[in-house]
């Protein structure tokens, strides 16, 4: 990994832990952004951790940009030594793959796609070497995912799958971004899955939709009463495939405010995961399915 | 006490100075795109500089007042009228209960800021009344104002009529417009020639310009240094592993049309950015009309800080003038 520092105009310091995505880069970005927060540097206004990078917004009237940069750089060695372990939670998210709503949308924006003659799933399955869309869907939900960034719009999680590199799915973003994406679409771009928290523009390939609300500015949803955004970096997500009937019934439960996602507390240890992917995932799944 | 929206105009939202602190969750800063104009409008009517005002793009609304108030319109030159009688911009004027404020056509700039004594007192979310449309947050139920909305007013003390911001303290972009950019972020992905072209070419503001960002057209397509795309970025050379976007940063999807991210911008994503417009010039972007020829001018950090200090001085003079 090679850390790269840059200014974003006169109000931001941008720090890229690595050009490519890895859990190691994620952990370093997270611990370094935590270190910046703990250091309580005067003039810092926002700290935004991302997948393999983070950004600090500051007030240049209170601290000179060069001094801000120096303060952040001084924290790098500290972050390198930080433990790559998290107390977190695993959450089950039902997904209705190949749903009619994302299908209608992807057909509407076919002229912006790499393969105007198929669907996003056809294309993703083919370029990832799967014989059938069903096999691709299985690969998408059979191993859990790690929330490596929250952002883009209102609490949208970026998810990175907990499998070895050669099993990771990778797809490009749309050639030109769409102007519309259904709310709660499960998307894919680069090596990341995402759940679109609200309806709006998007460039990720669309695979399905979840009936579960993840952003509620009114905070009426029972599990969003404390805060309007559901996800935070480090959360682990297990997608579970559902059909139309299950989708409809879960959606009805969500709308009646009777639904609570299945959530369990877990610990994630990067070294243990790197040493044994399947074993670690089996343990995570065991924790999710207990009781 | 409230103001009735008879006609919302083209695109009118409630904005204040914004909602910092939630960018890490994808909730942008929001707030007026021309913050100097927001502050000036508020000071003119005797409000706190951060009170909520109306931001109108290209066309003004029609508003009916339930009670006496002082009003000021700053930013774009869209002259206000009280019961049909034209009033000067950048100047506080009186509106009596029952009177209607409407607007003439746009003469310069793009966004007008309408401050009313007492400020617009819609509920505050996460510390701000600013409307963030995509997140359905702030303002009136998270949306632009609509016909029949009753906008509540806070306690104000009307009576500063006639006060005016001197010409020399008003700011609109020139034509051609100049935006100063500090190169950085993923600048290194551009070829030397592409970097040179970006600053040499004359760009034009595209019609796709809103609170999220302003797109530019007309310059040469950008070429990228040859390299293998890093894992997780996606195959297009303008793609990166999704990261945070800086406020004001210039992203160029596909190397074609630069987009300068503004106050409602997405907080991150997978397109490369070549640097950022400096803080001193962000207010000007909110006042760009479509098709305005624009040049990007490269500056150093020292020049950016000097420009920022000049901007702060301008604001302090304005405050002294209206004290």
XYZ file of C-alpha atoms in Angstrom:
614
model
C 0.000 0.000 0.000
C 1.177 3.470 -0.831
C -0.465 6.400 0.950
C -1.033 9.500 -1.144
C -1.937 12.922 0.227
C -3.536 15.746 -1.693
C -5.441 18.956 -1.110
C -9.011 19.240 -2.397
C -9.123 22.994 -2.945
C -8.236 25.113 0.117
C -10.677 23.357 2.488
C -9.950 19.620 2.243
C -7.143 17.155 2.755
C -7.670 13.939 0.803
C -5.797 10.808 1.847
C -5.782 7.693 -0.314
C -4.427 4.640 1.509
C -4.184 2.666 -1.686
C -5.313 2.999 -5.295
C -6.901 -0.426 -5.225
C -9.557 -1.730 -2.895
C -8.724 -4.135 -0.081
C -9.922 -4.666 3.478
C -6.456 -3.721 4.653
C -6.773 -0.319 2.944
C -10.258 0.069 4.425
C -9.052 -0.662 7.965
C -6.162 1.757 7.632
C -8.449 4.514 6.307
C -10.931 3.881 9.132
C -8.332 3.840 11.912
C -6.615 6.903 10.518
C -9.865 8.838 10.278
C -10.628 7.752 13.872
C -7.166 8.974 14.888
C -7.857 12.352 13.258
C -11.109 12.581 15.205
C -9.426 11.603 18.487
C -6.648 14.151 17.912
C -9.343 16.890 17.933
C -7.252 19.148 15.683
C -8.529 22.703 15.868
C -10.154 23.739 12.576
C -11.372 20.297 11.468
C -15.029 20.531 10.430
C -15.784 17.119 8.894
C -14.097 13.709 8.684
C -15.344 11.380 5.979
C -13.990 7.834 5.820
C -14.393 6.034 2.475
C -13.548 2.617 1.026
C -9.786 2.947 0.719
C -9.402 6.655 1.422
C -10.713 9.411 3.648
C -11.169 13.161 3.568
C -10.865 15.872 6.164
C -12.642 19.196 5.685
C -11.121 22.077 7.614
C -11.357 25.827 8.015
C -8.206 27.393 6.551
C -8.896 30.546 8.602
C -8.180 28.498 11.737
C -5.355 26.257 10.575
C -2.996 26.681 7.624
C -3.474 23.954 5.007
C 0.164 22.861 5.249
C -0.120 22.547 9.038
C -3.341 20.547 8.670
C -1.624 18.218 6.218
C 1.350 17.792 8.590
C -0.937 16.979 11.539
C -2.701 14.287 9.515
C 0.523 12.803 8.131
C 1.861 12.496 11.673
C -1.014 10.132 12.497
C -0.244 7.627 9.746
C 2.245 5.460 11.638
C -0.166 5.325 14.590
C -2.956 4.111 12.284
C -0.722 1.433 10.799
C -0.256 -0.103 14.219
C -3.952 -0.025 15.092
C -5.723 -3.339 15.554
C -7.668 -4.485 12.535
C -10.553 -5.715 14.592
C -14.073 -4.395 14.982
C -16.962 -4.996 17.318
C -19.819 -4.735 14.892
C -23.112 -6.307 13.853
C -24.323 -8.601 11.111
C -27.652 -7.796 9.471
C -29.814 -9.892 7.152
C -31.205 -8.058 4.129
C -33.846 -9.686 1.936
C -33.330 -9.035 -1.789
C -35.824 -9.633 -4.571
C -33.453 -10.227 -7.509
C -34.680 -9.623 -11.077
C -37.591 -7.559 -9.828
C -39.940 -5.737 -12.233
C -39.082 -2.189 -11.032
C -35.336 -2.213 -11.627
C -36.017 -4.112 -14.850
C -38.336 -1.358 -16.082
C -35.693 1.227 -15.175
C -32.789 -0.582 -16.814
C -34.804 -0.956 -20.018
C -35.485 2.782 -19.978
C -31.755 3.550 -19.814
C -30.496 0.844 -22.192
C -28.839 3.454 -24.427
C -26.459 4.298 -21.565
C -25.359 0.699 -21.019
C -22.386 -1.349 -22.223
C -24.728 -4.060 -23.527
C -27.971 -2.519 -24.804
C -29.350 -5.937 -25.817
C -29.391 -7.694 -22.449
C -30.132 -6.827 -18.837
C -27.649 -5.619 -16.226
C -27.639 -9.102 -14.685
C -27.088 -10.846 -18.050
C -24.127 -8.578 -18.654
C -22.667 -8.904 -15.134
C -22.994 -12.701 -15.182
C -21.319 -12.971 -18.580
C -18.325 -10.729 -17.920
C -17.721 -12.464 -14.586
C -17.628 -15.861 -16.313
C -20.887 -17.359 -15.017
C -22.935 -19.700 -17.215
C -26.257 -18.495 -15.883
C -27.730 -15.447 -14.162
C -28.919 -17.769 -11.372
C -25.314 -18.799 -10.635
C -24.272 -15.171 -10.556
C -27.100 -14.318 -8.155
C -26.040 -17.193 -5.917
C -22.474 -15.839 -5.836
C -23.872 -12.432 -4.942
C -25.783 -13.586 -1.852
C -23.942 -16.657 -0.632
C -21.111 -14.824 1.153
C -21.586 -11.813 3.461
C -20.570 -8.234 2.701
C -18.733 -5.577 4.633
C -19.948 -1.927 4.681
C -16.795 -0.093 3.605
C -18.290 3.374 3.121
C -21.513 5.262 3.737
C -22.267 8.130 1.423
C -23.046 9.214 -2.123
C -26.601 10.087 -1.011
C -28.364 9.916 2.359
C -26.937 6.860 4.081
C -26.235 4.720 1.018
C -23.929 1.821 1.992
C -21.074 0.679 -0.223
C -20.499 -3.034 0.371
C -17.398 -5.133 -0.213
C -17.812 -8.890 -0.358
C -15.986 -11.066 2.161
C -14.439 -13.524 -0.292
C -10.957 -13.950 -1.681
C -9.964 -11.552 -4.463
C -10.351 -14.046 -7.302
C -13.956 -14.726 -6.315
C -14.876 -11.060 -6.131
C -17.367 -9.866 -8.697
C -16.428 -6.807 -10.689
C -18.522 -4.775 -13.124
C -18.069 -1.323 -14.658
C -20.446 1.548 -13.927
C -22.949 2.538 -16.632
C -21.286 4.254 -19.606
C -23.344 7.349 -18.740
C -25.070 7.548 -15.358
C -28.868 7.115 -15.220
C -31.063 9.959 -14.040
C -33.325 7.527 -12.172
C -32.926 4.516 -9.889
C -35.732 2.975 -7.809
C -35.460 3.457 -4.051
C -33.706 0.505 -2.329
C -32.215 -0.883 -5.525
C -29.318 -3.267 -4.944
C -26.642 -2.012 -7.328
C -23.121 -2.938 -8.370
C -20.165 -0.903 -9.646
C -16.432 -1.644 -9.595
C -16.118 -4.223 -6.797
C -18.897 -2.693 -4.688
C -22.509 -3.530 -4.082
C -24.707 -0.762 -2.794
C -28.266 -0.214 -1.654
C -29.669 3.027 -3.078
C -31.242 4.687 -0.033
C -33.441 7.048 -2.053
C -34.694 7.361 -5.601
C -32.373 9.318 -7.868
C -29.432 9.289 -10.251
C -27.050 6.346 -10.310
C -24.318 4.697 -12.333
C -24.241 1.213 -10.790
C -25.639 -1.906 -12.508
C -29.026 -2.902 -11.031
C -29.603 -6.455 -9.765
C -32.631 -6.336 -7.477
C -34.447 -4.473 -4.742
C -34.916 -4.759 -0.992
C -38.219 -3.969 0.770
C -36.311 -2.758 3.859
C -36.095 1.011 4.487
C -32.543 2.208 5.227
C -33.099 5.988 5.330
C -36.024 7.766 6.966
C -35.692 11.535 7.404
C -38.940 11.572 9.425
C -37.566 8.854 11.744
C -40.914 7.097 11.969
C -39.489 3.647 11.154
C -39.095 1.768 14.455
C -35.429 0.841 13.953
C -34.546 4.365 12.664
C -35.964 6.300 15.623
C -32.495 7.021 17.057
C -31.055 8.154 13.754
C -32.368 8.479 10.215
C -29.527 6.463 8.654
C -29.315 2.692 9.200
C -25.776 1.781 8.134
C -22.343 2.617 9.429
C -18.911 1.527 8.171
C -17.966 -1.896 9.499
C -21.507 -3.307 9.447
C -21.726 -6.772 7.896
C -24.616 -7.634 5.599
C -25.980 -10.990 4.472
C -28.301 -10.776 1.491
C -31.051 -13.391 1.401
C -32.965 -13.978 -1.827
C -36.751 -13.610 -1.712
C -39.528 -13.953 -4.284
C -42.371 -11.591 -5.154
C -44.724 -12.889 -2.455
C -42.106 -12.542 0.254
C -41.216 -9.091 -1.063
C -44.839 -7.970 -0.860
C -45.357 -9.342 2.622
C -42.127 -7.853 4.032
C -42.926 -4.509 2.411
C -46.367 -4.570 4.043
C -44.710 -5.271 7.415
C -42.206 -2.437 6.881
C -44.984 -0.017 5.934
C -47.063 -1.033 8.952
C -43.942 -0.413 11.057
C -43.926 -4.002 12.320
C -40.670 -5.054 10.669
C -37.293 -5.274 12.377
C -34.235 -6.473 10.479
C -32.469 -9.517 11.886
C -29.375 -8.113 13.620
C -26.699 -9.843 15.753
C -23.583 -8.515 17.463
C -20.332 -9.965 16.096
C -16.629 -9.306 16.084
C -14.705 -9.066 12.838
C -10.970 -9.695 12.886
C -9.169 -9.010 9.604
C -6.237 -11.334 10.396
C -8.551 -14.206 11.265
C -10.487 -13.564 8.066
C -7.349 -13.457 5.900
C -6.192 -16.724 7.488
C -9.508 -18.497 6.907
C -12.188 -16.879 4.750
C -14.709 -19.715 4.823
C -14.272 -20.412 8.517
C -14.736 -16.746 9.429
C -17.830 -16.442 7.241
C -19.283 -19.639 8.704
C -18.841 -18.148 12.175
C -20.522 -14.900 11.114
C -23.424 -16.829 9.631
C -23.665 -18.955 12.767
C -23.952 -15.806 14.885
C -26.660 -14.422 12.572
C -28.726 -17.579 12.656
C -28.504 -18.292 16.366
C -31.775 -18.040 18.268
C -47.262 35.203 11.018
C -46.636 33.718 7.671
C -46.214 34.292 3.987
C -48.373 32.543 1.423
C -46.805 31.155 -1.727
C -49.127 32.246 -4.545
C -46.720 30.996 -7.219
C -43.436 29.269 -6.450
C -41.599 30.478 -9.568
C -39.348 28.033 -11.314
C -37.393 26.449 -8.528
C -37.614 27.987 -5.096
C -36.269 26.322 -1.955
C -35.682 27.364 1.636
C -31.963 27.669 2.413
C -29.726 28.984 5.170
C -25.967 28.644 5.598
C -26.135 24.862 5.526
C -25.870 21.633 7.468
C -22.228 20.692 8.062
C -21.341 17.518 9.960
C -23.203 14.784 8.092
C -21.229 14.511 4.856
C -19.776 11.188 6.049
C -23.329 9.783 5.788
C -23.980 11.196 2.342
C -25.974 14.154 3.654
C -24.442 17.209 1.972
C -23.797 20.663 3.411
C -26.669 22.220 1.436
C -27.456 25.895 2.124
C -27.502 28.810 -0.293
C -25.279 28.380 -3.342
C -24.292 32.061 -3.067
C -23.636 32.424 0.635
C -22.455 36.021 0.468
C -25.853 36.905 -1.001
C -27.643 34.925 1.767
C -25.717 36.819 4.435
C -26.269 40.196 2.765
C -30.015 39.614 2.389
C -30.359 38.671 6.056
C -28.277 41.588 7.353
C -30.330 44.003 5.247
C -33.569 42.998 7.000
C -32.036 42.773 10.461
C -31.859 38.971 10.707
C -28.984 36.819 11.880
C -26.786 36.193 8.841
C -27.719 32.501 8.960
C -31.514 32.855 9.023
C -33.490 30.860 6.462
C -34.269 32.654 3.188
C -35.784 31.667 -0.151
C -33.405 30.752 -2.957
C -34.982 31.168 -6.393
C -33.368 30.130 -9.651
C -33.986 32.220 -12.809
C -37.520 33.287 -11.814
C -38.906 34.748 -8.640
C -41.972 33.520 -6.722
C -45.162 35.429 -5.957
C -45.702 35.839 -2.227
C -48.614 37.237 -0.255
C -47.800 38.712 3.166
C -50.092 38.203 6.176
C -48.282 40.772 8.274
C -45.949 43.761 7.870
C -42.359 42.795 7.125
C -39.072 44.026 5.756
C -37.790 42.214 2.681
C -34.516 42.267 0.740
C -33.510 40.520 -2.485
C -29.834 39.916 -3.260
C -27.774 37.783 -5.600
C -29.186 37.572 -9.130
C -30.723 40.724 -10.532
C -34.393 39.733 -10.514
C -36.107 42.989 -9.485
C -38.846 42.548 -6.872
C -42.186 44.360 -7.014
C -44.601 45.224 -4.186
C -48.163 45.230 -5.539
C -46.618 45.744 -8.968
C -44.276 48.553 -7.975
C -40.627 47.815 -8.677
C -38.152 47.845 -5.785
C -34.365 47.960 -5.941
C -32.356 44.777 -5.361
C -29.714 44.595 -2.581
C -31.931 47.026 -0.649
C -34.379 46.537 2.238
C -37.975 47.508 1.460
C -41.233 47.493 3.387
C -44.135 45.141 2.697
C -47.457 45.687 4.464
C -49.935 43.045 5.515
C -51.993 41.953 2.497
C -49.454 43.110 -0.075
C -48.057 40.837 -2.763
C -44.397 40.558 -3.704
C -43.708 39.384 -7.241
C -40.708 39.590 -9.538
C -39.679 41.031 -12.857
C -37.618 38.965 -15.309
C -34.004 37.939 -14.694
C -31.416 40.518 -15.817
C -28.158 39.089 -14.494
C -26.928 36.166 -12.421
C -28.986 33.032 -11.755
C -30.116 32.777 -8.121
C -31.896 35.386 -6.046
C -32.063 35.300 -2.242
C -35.197 36.657 -0.588
C -34.830 37.471 3.100
C -37.838 38.404 5.236
C -37.531 39.997 8.677
C -37.782 37.242 11.284
C -36.513 34.613 8.835
C -38.474 31.639 7.577
C -39.193 29.519 10.615
C -39.777 26.023 9.225
C -38.475 23.278 11.560
C -34.728 22.766 11.716
C -33.333 19.311 10.851
C -29.828 18.340 11.951
C -29.157 21.976 12.759
C -30.383 23.579 9.552
C -33.561 24.595 7.723
C -31.966 24.097 4.307
C -33.871 21.970 1.822
C -32.039 18.866 0.622
C -34.328 17.556 -2.091
C -32.913 14.080 -2.704
C -32.896 13.268 0.999
C -36.352 14.867 1.444
C -34.897 16.831 4.345
C -35.450 20.385 5.642
C -37.440 23.203 4.062
C -41.136 22.401 3.580
C -41.380 18.598 3.944
C -38.039 18.268 2.164
C -39.322 19.695 -1.108
C -39.272 22.922 -3.113
C -41.965 25.397 -2.071
C -45.326 24.951 -3.811
C -48.530 26.825 -4.502
C -50.484 27.489 -1.323
C -47.638 26.793 1.116
C -47.826 28.985 4.197
C -44.241 29.813 5.156
C -44.036 30.572 8.885
C -41.975 33.588 9.956
C -39.900 33.990 13.092
C -40.003 36.995 15.376
C -38.476 39.882 13.475
C -38.124 43.547 14.025
C -39.097 45.233 10.740
C -37.896 48.750 10.104
C -34.572 48.796 8.321
C -36.093 49.966 5.034
C -33.868 51.794 2.611
C -30.590 50.230 3.702
C -28.604 49.128 0.729
C -25.441 47.176 -0.092
C -23.084 49.535 -1.994
C -22.383 48.516 -5.614
C -18.726 47.805 -4.880
C -19.659 45.108 -2.366
C -22.003 43.156 -4.672
C -20.602 40.202 -6.545
C -21.668 38.463 -9.767
C -19.469 36.456 -12.137
C -18.104 38.193 -15.225
C -18.675 37.148 -18.816
C -16.619 35.170 -19.636
C -16.638 33.841 -16.073
C -13.387 32.868 -14.395
C -13.213 30.088 -11.842
C -9.948 29.515 -10.016
C -8.988 25.871 -9.559
C -6.356 24.306 -7.337
C -5.154 21.209 -9.248
C -4.861 18.090 -7.088
C -6.886 15.021 -5.992
C -6.568 12.745 -9.077
C -4.951 15.372 -11.332
C -2.108 12.913 -11.949
C -4.389 10.645 -14.002
C -4.577 13.266 -16.774
C -1.952 13.459 -19.502
C 0.078 16.659 -19.492
C -1.693 17.748 -22.658
C -5.162 17.123 -21.189
C -4.238 19.165 -18.113
C -3.051 22.030 -20.313
C -6.172 21.873 -22.488
C -8.468 22.043 -19.470
C -7.094 25.463 -18.531
C -6.704 26.698 -22.117
C -10.143 25.798 -23.446
C -13.207 27.957 -23.242
C -16.028 25.993 -21.577
C -19.711 26.823 -21.527
C -22.148 26.226 -18.654
C -24.401 23.334 -19.720
C -28.156 23.355 -19.089
C -27.582 20.536 -16.545
C -26.754 22.888 -13.712
C -28.445 22.532 -10.353
C -27.714 22.542 -6.655
C -25.789 19.255 -6.939
C -23.366 20.470 -9.535
C -22.729 22.501 -12.630
C -21.673 20.803 -15.847
C -19.491 22.436 -18.485
C -19.234 21.713 -22.198
C -17.223 22.779 -25.194
C -13.648 21.948 -24.231
C -11.577 19.142 -25.689
C -12.105 15.572 -24.440
C -9.501 14.560 -21.865
C -6.942 11.806 -22.267
C -5.586 9.773 -19.400
C -2.118 8.424 -18.660
C -1.823 4.787 -19.666
C -2.036 2.435 -16.724
C -3.706 -0.702 -15.534
C -6.931 0.157 -13.689
C -6.616 -0.593 -9.942
C -8.760 -3.452 -8.580
C -12.239 -2.323 -7.633
C -12.295 0.867 -9.710
C -14.082 -0.254 -12.837
C -12.621 -0.390 -16.312
C -13.009 3.178 -17.587
C -9.821 5.250 -17.085
C -11.945 7.980 -15.472
C -13.105 5.500 -12.783
C -11.524 5.255 -9.331
C -12.230 3.138 -6.242
C -15.178 5.110 -4.872
C -13.980 7.795 -2.473
C -15.131 11.076 -0.908
C -15.671 14.088 -3.103
C -14.452 17.516 -2.012
C -16.919 20.400 -2.059
C -16.084 22.264 -5.280
C -14.208 19.373 -6.808
C -14.217 18.969 -10.572
C -15.126 15.475 -11.731
C -14.988 14.449 -15.380
C -16.936 11.211 -16.082
C -15.532 9.546 -19.178
C -13.107 12.470 -19.620
C -15.798 14.448 -21.414
C -17.697 17.113 -19.506
C -16.380 18.540 -16.220
C -18.894 18.827 -13.385
C -18.167 21.144 -10.457
C -19.826 19.714 -7.358
C -21.846 22.203 -5.334
C -23.822 22.375 -2.119
C -26.200 19.411 -2.607
C -23.535 17.220 -4.233
C -23.224 13.510 -3.618
C -20.584 12.941 -0.934
C -18.596 10.398 -2.866
C -18.417 8.142 -5.847
C -16.270 6.462 -8.439
C -15.332 9.209 -10.893
C -11.929 10.878 -10.819
C -11.643 14.543 -9.840
C -8.883 16.800 -11.161
C -8.856 19.352 -8.352
C -11.289 21.776 -6.777
C -12.592 25.282 -7.343
C -11.240 27.416 -4.496
C -13.559 28.444 -1.667
C -13.460 32.124 -2.676
C -15.115 31.381 -6.037
C -17.835 28.924 -4.992
C -20.477 31.647 -4.569
C -19.932 32.730 -8.190
C -20.855 29.265 -9.494
C -24.375 29.635 -8.109
C -24.821 32.715 -10.285
C -23.763 31.199 -13.638
C -26.405 31.203 -16.333
C -26.506 28.341 -18.864
C -24.214 28.928 -21.866
C -21.989 31.416 -20.010
C -18.465 31.079 -21.405
C -16.148 30.062 -18.574
C -12.419 29.709 -18.116
C -10.761 27.700 -15.406
C -7.657 29.392 -14.031
C -4.990 27.370 -12.207
C -3.865 28.777 -8.861
C -1.482 27.745 -6.098
C -2.544 27.214 -2.480
C -1.048 30.611 -1.575
C -3.138 32.313 -4.226
C -6.223 30.430 -3.026
C -5.635 31.648 0.533
C -5.091 35.248 -0.614
C -8.371 35.084 -2.555
C -10.093 33.693 0.534
C -8.735 36.517 2.683
C -9.977 39.064 0.107
C -13.398 37.454 0.242
C -13.448 37.614 4.055
C -12.486 41.298 3.906
C -15.326 41.969 1.475
C -17.757 40.346 3.882
C -16.423 42.315 6.849
C -16.877 45.562 4.934
C -20.418 44.517 4.104
C -21.137 43.796 7.752
C -19.738 47.171 8.805
C -21.802 48.896 6.152
C -25.013 47.261 7.391
C -24.278 47.378 11.128
